[in-house]
Coordinates of N, CA and C in Angstrom, one line a residue:
X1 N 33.6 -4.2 113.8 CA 33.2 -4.6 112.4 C 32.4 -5.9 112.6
X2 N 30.8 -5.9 111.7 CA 30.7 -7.2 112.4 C 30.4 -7.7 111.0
X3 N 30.2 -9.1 110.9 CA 29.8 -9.7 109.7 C 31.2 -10.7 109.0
X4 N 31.1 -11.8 108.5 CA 32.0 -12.6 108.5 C 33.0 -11.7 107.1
X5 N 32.0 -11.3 105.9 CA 32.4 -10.8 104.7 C 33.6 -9.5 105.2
X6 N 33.4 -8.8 106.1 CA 34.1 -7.4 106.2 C 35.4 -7.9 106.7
X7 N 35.5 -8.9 107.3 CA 37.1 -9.2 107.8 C 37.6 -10.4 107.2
X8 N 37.3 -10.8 105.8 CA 37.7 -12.0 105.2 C 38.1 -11.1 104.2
X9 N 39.8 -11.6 103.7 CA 40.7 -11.1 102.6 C 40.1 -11.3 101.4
X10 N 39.9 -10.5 100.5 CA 39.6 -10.9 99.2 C 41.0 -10.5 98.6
X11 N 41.6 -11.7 98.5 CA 42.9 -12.3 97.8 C 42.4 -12.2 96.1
X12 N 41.4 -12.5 95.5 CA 41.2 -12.4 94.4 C 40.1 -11.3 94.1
X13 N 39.5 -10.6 94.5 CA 38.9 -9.4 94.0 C 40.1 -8.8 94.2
X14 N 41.0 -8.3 94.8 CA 42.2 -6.9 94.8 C 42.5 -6.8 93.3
X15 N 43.0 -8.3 92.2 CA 44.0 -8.3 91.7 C 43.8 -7.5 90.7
X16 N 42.3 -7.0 90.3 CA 42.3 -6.0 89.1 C 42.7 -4.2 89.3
X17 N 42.9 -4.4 90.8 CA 43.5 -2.9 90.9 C 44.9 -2.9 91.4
X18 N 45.9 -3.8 91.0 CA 47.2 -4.2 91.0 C 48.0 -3.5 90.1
X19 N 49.1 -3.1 89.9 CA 49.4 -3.0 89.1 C 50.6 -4.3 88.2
X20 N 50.8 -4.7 89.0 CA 51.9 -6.0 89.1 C 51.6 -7.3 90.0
X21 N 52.1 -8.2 89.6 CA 51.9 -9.8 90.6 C 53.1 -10.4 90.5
X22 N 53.6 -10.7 91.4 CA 54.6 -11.7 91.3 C 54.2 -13.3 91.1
X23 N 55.3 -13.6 90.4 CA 55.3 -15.0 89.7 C 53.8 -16.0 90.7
X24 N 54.3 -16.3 91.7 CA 53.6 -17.1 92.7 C 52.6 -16.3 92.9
X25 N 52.1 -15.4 93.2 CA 50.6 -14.9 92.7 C 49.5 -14.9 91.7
X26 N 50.6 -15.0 90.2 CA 49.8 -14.9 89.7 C 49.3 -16.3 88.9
X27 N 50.8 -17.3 89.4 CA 50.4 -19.1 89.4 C 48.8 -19.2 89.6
X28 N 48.4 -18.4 90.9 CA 47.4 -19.0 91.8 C 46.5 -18.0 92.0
X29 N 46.5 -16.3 91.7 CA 45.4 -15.7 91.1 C 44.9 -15.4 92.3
X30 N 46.2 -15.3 93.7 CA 45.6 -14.8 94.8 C 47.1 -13.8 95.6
X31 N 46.6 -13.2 95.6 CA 47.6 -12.1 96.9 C 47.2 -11.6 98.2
X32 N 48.2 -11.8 99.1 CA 47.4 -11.6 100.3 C 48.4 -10.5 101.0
X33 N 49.4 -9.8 100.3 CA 50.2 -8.6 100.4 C 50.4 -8.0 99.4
X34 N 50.2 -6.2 99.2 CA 50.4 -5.3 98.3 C 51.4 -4.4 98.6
X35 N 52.7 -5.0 98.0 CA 53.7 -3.4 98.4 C 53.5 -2.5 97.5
X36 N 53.8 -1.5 98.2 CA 54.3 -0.2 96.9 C 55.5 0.2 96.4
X37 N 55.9 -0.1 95.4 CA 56.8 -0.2 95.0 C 57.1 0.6 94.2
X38 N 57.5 2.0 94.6 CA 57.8 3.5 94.0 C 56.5 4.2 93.0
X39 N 55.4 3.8 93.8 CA 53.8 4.3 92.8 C 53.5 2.9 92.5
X40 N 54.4 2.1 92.0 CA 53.5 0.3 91.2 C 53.0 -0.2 92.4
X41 N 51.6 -0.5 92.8 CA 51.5 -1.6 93.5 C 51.3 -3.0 93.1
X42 N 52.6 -3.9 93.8 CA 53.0 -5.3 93.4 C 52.4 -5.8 94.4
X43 N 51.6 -7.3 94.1 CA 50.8 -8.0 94.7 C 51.8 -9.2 94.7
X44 N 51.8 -9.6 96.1 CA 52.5 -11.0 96.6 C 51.7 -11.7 97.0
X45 N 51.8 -13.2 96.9 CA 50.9 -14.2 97.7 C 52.5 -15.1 98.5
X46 N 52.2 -14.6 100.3 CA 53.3 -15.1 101.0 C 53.0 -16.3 101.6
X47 N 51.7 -17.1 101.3 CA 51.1 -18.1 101.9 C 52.8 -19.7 101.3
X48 N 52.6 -19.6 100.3 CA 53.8 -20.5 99.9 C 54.9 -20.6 99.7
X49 N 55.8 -19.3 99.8 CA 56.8 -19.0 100.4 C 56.9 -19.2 101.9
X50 N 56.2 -18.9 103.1 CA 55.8 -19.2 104.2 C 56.6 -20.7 104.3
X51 N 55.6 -21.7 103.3 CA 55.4 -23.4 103.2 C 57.1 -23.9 103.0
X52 N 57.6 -22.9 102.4 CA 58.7 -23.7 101.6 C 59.9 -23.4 102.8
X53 N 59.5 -22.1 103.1 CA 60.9 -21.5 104.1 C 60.9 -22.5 105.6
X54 N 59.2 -22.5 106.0 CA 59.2 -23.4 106.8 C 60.1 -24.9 106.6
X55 N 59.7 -25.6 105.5 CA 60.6 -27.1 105.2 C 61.9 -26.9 105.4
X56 N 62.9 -25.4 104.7 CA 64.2 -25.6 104.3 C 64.6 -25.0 105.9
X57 N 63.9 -24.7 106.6 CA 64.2 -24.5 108.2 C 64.5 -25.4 108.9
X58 N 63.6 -26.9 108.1 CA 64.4 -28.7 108.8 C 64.9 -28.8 108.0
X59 N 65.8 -28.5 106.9 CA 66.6 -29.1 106.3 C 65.9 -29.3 105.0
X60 N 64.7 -29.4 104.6 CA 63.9 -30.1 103.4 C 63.6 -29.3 102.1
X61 N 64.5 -29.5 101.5 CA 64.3 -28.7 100.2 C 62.9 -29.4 99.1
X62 N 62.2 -28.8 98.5 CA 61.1 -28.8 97.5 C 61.7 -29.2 96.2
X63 N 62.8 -29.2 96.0 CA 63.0 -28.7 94.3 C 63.5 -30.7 94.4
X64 N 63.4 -31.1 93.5 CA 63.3 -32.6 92.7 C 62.3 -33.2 93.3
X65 N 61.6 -33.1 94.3 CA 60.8 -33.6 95.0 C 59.4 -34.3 94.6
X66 N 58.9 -35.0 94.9 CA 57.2 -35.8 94.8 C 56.6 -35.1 96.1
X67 N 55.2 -34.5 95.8 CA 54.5 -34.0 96.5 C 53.5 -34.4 96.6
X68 N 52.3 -34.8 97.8 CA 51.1 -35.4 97.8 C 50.5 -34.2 98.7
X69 N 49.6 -33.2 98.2 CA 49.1 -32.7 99.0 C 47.4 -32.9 99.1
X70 N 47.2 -32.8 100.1 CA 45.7 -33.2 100.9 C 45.2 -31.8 100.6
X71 N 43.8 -31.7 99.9 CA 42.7 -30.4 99.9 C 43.5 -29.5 98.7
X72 N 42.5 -29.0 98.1 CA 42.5 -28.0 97.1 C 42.4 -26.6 97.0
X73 N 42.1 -26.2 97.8 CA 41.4 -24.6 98.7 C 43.1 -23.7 98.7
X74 N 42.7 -22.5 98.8 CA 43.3 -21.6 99.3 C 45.2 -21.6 99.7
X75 N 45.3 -22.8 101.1 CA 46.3 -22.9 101.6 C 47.5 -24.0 100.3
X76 N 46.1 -24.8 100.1 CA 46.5 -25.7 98.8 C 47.5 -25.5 97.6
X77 N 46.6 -24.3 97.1 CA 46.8 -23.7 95.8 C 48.4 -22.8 96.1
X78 N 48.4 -22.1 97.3 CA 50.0 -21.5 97.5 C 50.8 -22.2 97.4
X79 N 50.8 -23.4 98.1 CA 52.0 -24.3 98.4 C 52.2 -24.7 97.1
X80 N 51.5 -25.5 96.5 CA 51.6 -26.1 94.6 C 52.2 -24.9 94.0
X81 N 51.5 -23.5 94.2 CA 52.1 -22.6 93.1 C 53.7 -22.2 93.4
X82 N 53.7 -22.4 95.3 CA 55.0 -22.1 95.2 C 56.2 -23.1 94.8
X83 N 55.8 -24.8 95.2 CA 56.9 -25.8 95.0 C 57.0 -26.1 94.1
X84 N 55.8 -25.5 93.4 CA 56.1 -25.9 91.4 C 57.2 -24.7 91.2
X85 N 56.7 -23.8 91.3 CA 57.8 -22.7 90.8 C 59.3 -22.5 91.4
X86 N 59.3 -23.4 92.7 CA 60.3 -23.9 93.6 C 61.6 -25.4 92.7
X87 N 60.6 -26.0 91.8 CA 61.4 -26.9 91.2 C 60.9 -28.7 91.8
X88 N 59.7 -28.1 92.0 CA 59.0 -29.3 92.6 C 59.3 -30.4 91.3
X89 N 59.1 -31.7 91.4 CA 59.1 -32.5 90.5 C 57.9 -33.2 89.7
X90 N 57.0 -33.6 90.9 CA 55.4 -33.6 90.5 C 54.4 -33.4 91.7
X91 N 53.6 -32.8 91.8 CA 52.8 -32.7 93.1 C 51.6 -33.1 92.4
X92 N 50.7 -34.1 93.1 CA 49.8 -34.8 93.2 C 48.6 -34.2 94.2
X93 N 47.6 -33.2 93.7 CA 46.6 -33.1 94.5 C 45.4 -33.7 94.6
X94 N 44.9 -33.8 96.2 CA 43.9 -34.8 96.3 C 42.7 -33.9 97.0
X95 N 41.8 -34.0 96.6 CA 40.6 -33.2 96.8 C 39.7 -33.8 96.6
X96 N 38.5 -33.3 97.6 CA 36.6 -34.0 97.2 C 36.7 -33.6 95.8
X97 N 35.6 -34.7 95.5 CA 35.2 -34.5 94.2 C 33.6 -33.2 94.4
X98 N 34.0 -32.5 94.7 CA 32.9 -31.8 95.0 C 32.7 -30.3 94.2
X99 N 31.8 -29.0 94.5 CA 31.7 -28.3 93.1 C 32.7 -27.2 93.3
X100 N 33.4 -27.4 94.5 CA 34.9 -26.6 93.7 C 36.1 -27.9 93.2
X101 N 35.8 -28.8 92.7 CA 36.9 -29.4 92.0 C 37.2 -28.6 90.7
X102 N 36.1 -27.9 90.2 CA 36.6 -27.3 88.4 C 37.7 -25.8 88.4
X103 N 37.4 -25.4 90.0 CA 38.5 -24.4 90.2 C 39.5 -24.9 90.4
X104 N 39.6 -26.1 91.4 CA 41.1 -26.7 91.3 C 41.4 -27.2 90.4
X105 N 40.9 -27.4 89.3 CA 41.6 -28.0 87.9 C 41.9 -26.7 87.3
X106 N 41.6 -25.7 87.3 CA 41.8 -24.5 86.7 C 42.8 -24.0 87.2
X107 N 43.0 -23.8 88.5 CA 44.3 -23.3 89.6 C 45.5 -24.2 89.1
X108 N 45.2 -25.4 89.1 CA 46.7 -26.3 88.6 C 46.5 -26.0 87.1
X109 N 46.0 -26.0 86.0 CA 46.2 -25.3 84.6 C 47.2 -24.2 85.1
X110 N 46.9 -23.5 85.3 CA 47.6 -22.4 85.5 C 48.9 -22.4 86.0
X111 N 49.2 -23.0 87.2 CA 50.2 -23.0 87.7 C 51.4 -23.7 86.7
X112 N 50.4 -25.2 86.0 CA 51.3 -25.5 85.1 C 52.0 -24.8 83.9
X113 N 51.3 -23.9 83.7 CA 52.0 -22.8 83.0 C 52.8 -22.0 82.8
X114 N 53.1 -21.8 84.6 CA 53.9 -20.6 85.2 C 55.3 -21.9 85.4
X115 N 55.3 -23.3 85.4 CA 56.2 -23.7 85.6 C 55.8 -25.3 85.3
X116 N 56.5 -25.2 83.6 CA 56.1 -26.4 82.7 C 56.5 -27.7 83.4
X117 N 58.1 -27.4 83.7 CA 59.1 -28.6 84.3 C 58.4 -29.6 85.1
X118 N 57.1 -29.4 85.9 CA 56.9 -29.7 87.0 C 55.5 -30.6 87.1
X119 N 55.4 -31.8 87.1 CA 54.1 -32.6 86.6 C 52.8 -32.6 87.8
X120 N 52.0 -31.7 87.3 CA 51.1 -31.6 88.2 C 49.5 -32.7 88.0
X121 N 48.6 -33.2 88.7 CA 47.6 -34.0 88.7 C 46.5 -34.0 89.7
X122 N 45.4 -33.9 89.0 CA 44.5 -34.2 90.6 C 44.0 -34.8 90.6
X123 N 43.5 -35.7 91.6 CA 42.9 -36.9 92.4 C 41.9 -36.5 93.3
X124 N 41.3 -37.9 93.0 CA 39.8 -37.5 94.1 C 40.2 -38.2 95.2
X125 N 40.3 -37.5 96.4 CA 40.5 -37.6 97.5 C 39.9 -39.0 98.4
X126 N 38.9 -39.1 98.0 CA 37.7 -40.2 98.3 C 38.4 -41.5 98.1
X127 N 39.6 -41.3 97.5 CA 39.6 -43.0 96.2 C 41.1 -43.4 97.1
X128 N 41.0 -44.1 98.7 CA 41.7 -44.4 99.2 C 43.2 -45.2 98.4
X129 N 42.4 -45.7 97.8 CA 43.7 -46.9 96.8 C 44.6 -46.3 96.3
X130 N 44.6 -45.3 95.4 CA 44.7 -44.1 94.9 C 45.9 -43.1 95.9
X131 N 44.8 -42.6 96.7 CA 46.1 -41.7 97.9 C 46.8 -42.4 98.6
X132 N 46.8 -43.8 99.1 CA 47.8 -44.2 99.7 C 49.1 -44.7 99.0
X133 N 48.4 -45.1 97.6 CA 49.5 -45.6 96.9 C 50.3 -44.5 96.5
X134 N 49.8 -43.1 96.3 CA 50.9 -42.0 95.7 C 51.8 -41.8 97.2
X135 N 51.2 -41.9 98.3 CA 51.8 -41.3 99.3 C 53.1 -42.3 99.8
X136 N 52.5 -43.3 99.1 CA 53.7 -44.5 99.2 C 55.2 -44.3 98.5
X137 N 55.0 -43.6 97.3 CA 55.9 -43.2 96.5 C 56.6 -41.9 96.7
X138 N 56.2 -40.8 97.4 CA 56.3 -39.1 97.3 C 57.2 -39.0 98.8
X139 N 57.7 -38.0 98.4 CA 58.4 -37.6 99.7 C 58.1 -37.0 100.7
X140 N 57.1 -36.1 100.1 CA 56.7 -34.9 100.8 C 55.2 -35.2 100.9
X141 N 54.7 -35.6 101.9 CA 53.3 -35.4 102.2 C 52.5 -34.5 102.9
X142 N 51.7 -33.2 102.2 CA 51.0 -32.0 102.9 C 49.6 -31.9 102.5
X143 N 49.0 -31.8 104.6 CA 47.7 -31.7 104.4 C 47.8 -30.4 105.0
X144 N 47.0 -30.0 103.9 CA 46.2 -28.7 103.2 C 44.8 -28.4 103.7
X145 N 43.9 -29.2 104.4 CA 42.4 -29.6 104.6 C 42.5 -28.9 106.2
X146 N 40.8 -28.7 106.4 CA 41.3 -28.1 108.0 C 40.7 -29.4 109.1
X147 N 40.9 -30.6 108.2 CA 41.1 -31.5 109.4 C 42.4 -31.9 110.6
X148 N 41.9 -32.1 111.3 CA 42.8 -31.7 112.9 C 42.6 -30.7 113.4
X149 N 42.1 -29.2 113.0 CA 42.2 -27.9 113.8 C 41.3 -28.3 114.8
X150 N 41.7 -28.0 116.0 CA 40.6 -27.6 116.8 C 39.1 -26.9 116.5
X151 N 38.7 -27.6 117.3 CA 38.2 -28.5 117.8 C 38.2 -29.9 118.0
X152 N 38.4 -30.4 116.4 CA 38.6 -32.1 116.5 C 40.0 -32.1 116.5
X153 N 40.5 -32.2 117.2 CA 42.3 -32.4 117.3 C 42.7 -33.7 116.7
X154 N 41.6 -35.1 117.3 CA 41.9 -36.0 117.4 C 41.7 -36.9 115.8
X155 N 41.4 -36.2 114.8 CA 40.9 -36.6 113.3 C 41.8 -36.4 112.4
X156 N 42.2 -36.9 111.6 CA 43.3 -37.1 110.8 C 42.9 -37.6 109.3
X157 N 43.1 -36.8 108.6 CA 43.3 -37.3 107.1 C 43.7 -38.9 106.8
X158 N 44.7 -39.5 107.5 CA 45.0 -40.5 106.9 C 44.7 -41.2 108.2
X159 N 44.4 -42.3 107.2 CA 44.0 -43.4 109.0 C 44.4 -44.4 108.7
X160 N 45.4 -44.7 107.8 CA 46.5 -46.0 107.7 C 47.6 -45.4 107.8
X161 N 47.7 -45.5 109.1 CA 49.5 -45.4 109.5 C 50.7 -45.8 108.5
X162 N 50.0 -47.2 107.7 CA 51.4 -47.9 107.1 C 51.8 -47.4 105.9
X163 N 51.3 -46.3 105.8 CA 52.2 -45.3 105.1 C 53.3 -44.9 105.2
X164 N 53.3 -44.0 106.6 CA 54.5 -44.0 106.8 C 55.6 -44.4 107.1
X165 N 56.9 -43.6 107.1 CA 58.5 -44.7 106.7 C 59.3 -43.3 107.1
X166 N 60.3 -43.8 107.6 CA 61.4 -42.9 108.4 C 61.7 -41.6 107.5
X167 N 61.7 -41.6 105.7 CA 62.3 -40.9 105.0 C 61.1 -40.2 104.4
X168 N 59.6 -39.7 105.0 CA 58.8 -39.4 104.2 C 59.0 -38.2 105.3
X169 N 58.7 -36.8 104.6 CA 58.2 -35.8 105.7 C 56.6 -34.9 105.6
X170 N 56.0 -35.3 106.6 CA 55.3 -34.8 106.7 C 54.6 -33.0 107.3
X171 N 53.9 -32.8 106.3 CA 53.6 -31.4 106.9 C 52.2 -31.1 107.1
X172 N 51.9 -30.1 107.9 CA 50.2 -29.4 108.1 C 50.6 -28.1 108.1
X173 N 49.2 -27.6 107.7 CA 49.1 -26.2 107.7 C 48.5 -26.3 108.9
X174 N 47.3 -26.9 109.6 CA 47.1 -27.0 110.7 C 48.1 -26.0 111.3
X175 N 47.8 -25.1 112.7 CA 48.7 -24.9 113.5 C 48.0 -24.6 114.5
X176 N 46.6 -25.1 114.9 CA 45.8 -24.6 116.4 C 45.1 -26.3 117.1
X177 N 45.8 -27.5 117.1 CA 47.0 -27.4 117.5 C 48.3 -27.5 116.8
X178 N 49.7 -27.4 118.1 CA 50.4 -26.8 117.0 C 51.3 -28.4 116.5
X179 N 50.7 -29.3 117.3 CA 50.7 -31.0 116.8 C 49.6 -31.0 116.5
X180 N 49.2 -31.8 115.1 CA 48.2 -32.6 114.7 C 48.0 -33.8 114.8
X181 N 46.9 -34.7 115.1 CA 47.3 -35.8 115.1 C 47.7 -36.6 113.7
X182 N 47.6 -35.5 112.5 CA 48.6 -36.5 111.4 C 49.7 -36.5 111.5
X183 N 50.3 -35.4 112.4 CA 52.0 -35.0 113.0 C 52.5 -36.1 114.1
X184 N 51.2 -36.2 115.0 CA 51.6 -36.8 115.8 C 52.0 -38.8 115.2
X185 N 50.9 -39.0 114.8 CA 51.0 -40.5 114.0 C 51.9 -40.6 112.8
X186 N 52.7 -39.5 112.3 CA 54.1 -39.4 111.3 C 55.0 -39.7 112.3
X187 N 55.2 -38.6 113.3 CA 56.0 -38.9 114.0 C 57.0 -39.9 114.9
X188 N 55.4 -40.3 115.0 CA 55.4 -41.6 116.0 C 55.7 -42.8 115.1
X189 N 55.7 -42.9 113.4 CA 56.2 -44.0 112.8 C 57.9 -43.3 112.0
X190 N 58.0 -42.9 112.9 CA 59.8 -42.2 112.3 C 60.2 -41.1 111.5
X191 N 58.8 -40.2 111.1 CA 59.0 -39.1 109.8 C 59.3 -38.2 110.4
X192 N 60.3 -37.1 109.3 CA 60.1 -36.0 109.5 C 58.9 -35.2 109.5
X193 N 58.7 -34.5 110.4 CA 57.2 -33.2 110.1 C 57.9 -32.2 110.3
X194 N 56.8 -30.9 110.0 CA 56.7 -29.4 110.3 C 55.0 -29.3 110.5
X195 N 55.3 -28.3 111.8 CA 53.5 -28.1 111.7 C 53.3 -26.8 110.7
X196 N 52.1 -26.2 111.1 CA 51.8 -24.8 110.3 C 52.0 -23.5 110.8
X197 N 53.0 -23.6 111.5 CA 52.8 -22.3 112.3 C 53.9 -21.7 111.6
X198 N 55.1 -22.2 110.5 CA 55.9 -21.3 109.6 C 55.0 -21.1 108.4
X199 N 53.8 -21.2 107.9 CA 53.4 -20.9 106.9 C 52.5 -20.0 107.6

């Protein structure tokens, strides 16, 4: 098969020939599994179940939690739809201010819907003062962005270490490598991490 289009999921064109979506799919208006389910086909999105099974694997549950997640995109949108619907407390997304910002305002509308309890916000990414001060506060900090994947291993979303503190845990979806250097610079100041290789 050659061509980038013929082997890339369309998670959002399937959903009109679904017959069903589970909760966390349809937060986020993407599925990337269709069972059949006695003739119904039920569309799952397992990207943020993945995220959450991964945390409660070190011990870290989502539900009361402060969430700072890095990037808006795809990997973004699972994890929010799933930790909000998980009992998240507020997750804070930070994204370019660029021309898919109006989708990510629309993806969190949504999500806020599927799960009122849960204070969602987005931030422009760019506005250092901003991200470091939420990350100063949140427990949970996930980059979502495909900074660190190899090739640049060595590039990191955050480049002020003095964020972090023994009790913050950090996560990547990253998983090529399967340390990032935001993993590695959490680590190295006392946090918990998980890389991406359980999502």
């Amino acid at each position: 098969m050659r061509g980038a289009n013929v082997t890339m999921p369309c998670k959002n064109a399937v959903i009109p020939y679904l017959d069903k979506l589970t909760l966390a799919a349809e937060a986020i208006q993407a599925v990337n599994t269709i069972v059949n389910e006695n003739g119904t086909l039920v569309g799952y999105n397992t990207d943020g179940c993945g995220y959450t099974q991964n945390l409660r694997r070190g011990g870290v549950e989502v539900k009361g939690k402060k969430i700072v997640l890095l990037g808006g995109g795809g990997a973004a949108s699972a994890i929010a739809g799933q930790a909000a619907l998980e009992g998240a407390a507020e997750i804070a997304v930070f994204n370019r201010r660029d021309e898919f910002w109006p989708r990510v305002e629309q993806t969190l509308q949504t999500i806020a819907q599927a799960a009122p309890e849960c204070s969602l916000s987005l931030h422009d990414l760019d506005d250092g003062r901003d991200l470091y001060k939420a990350i100063r506060r949140c427990d949970i900090l996930s980059n979502a962005t495909r900074v660190g994947m190899a090739p640049e291993v060595e590039r990191s979303v955050i480049t002020d270490q003095s964020c972090f503190r023994p009790e913050l845990v950090v996560t990547d979806v990253v998983y090529a490598p399967p340390e990032t250097r935001l993993l590695r610079d959490a680590r190295a100041a006392g946090c918990k991490t998980c890389d991406g290789l359980g999502m």
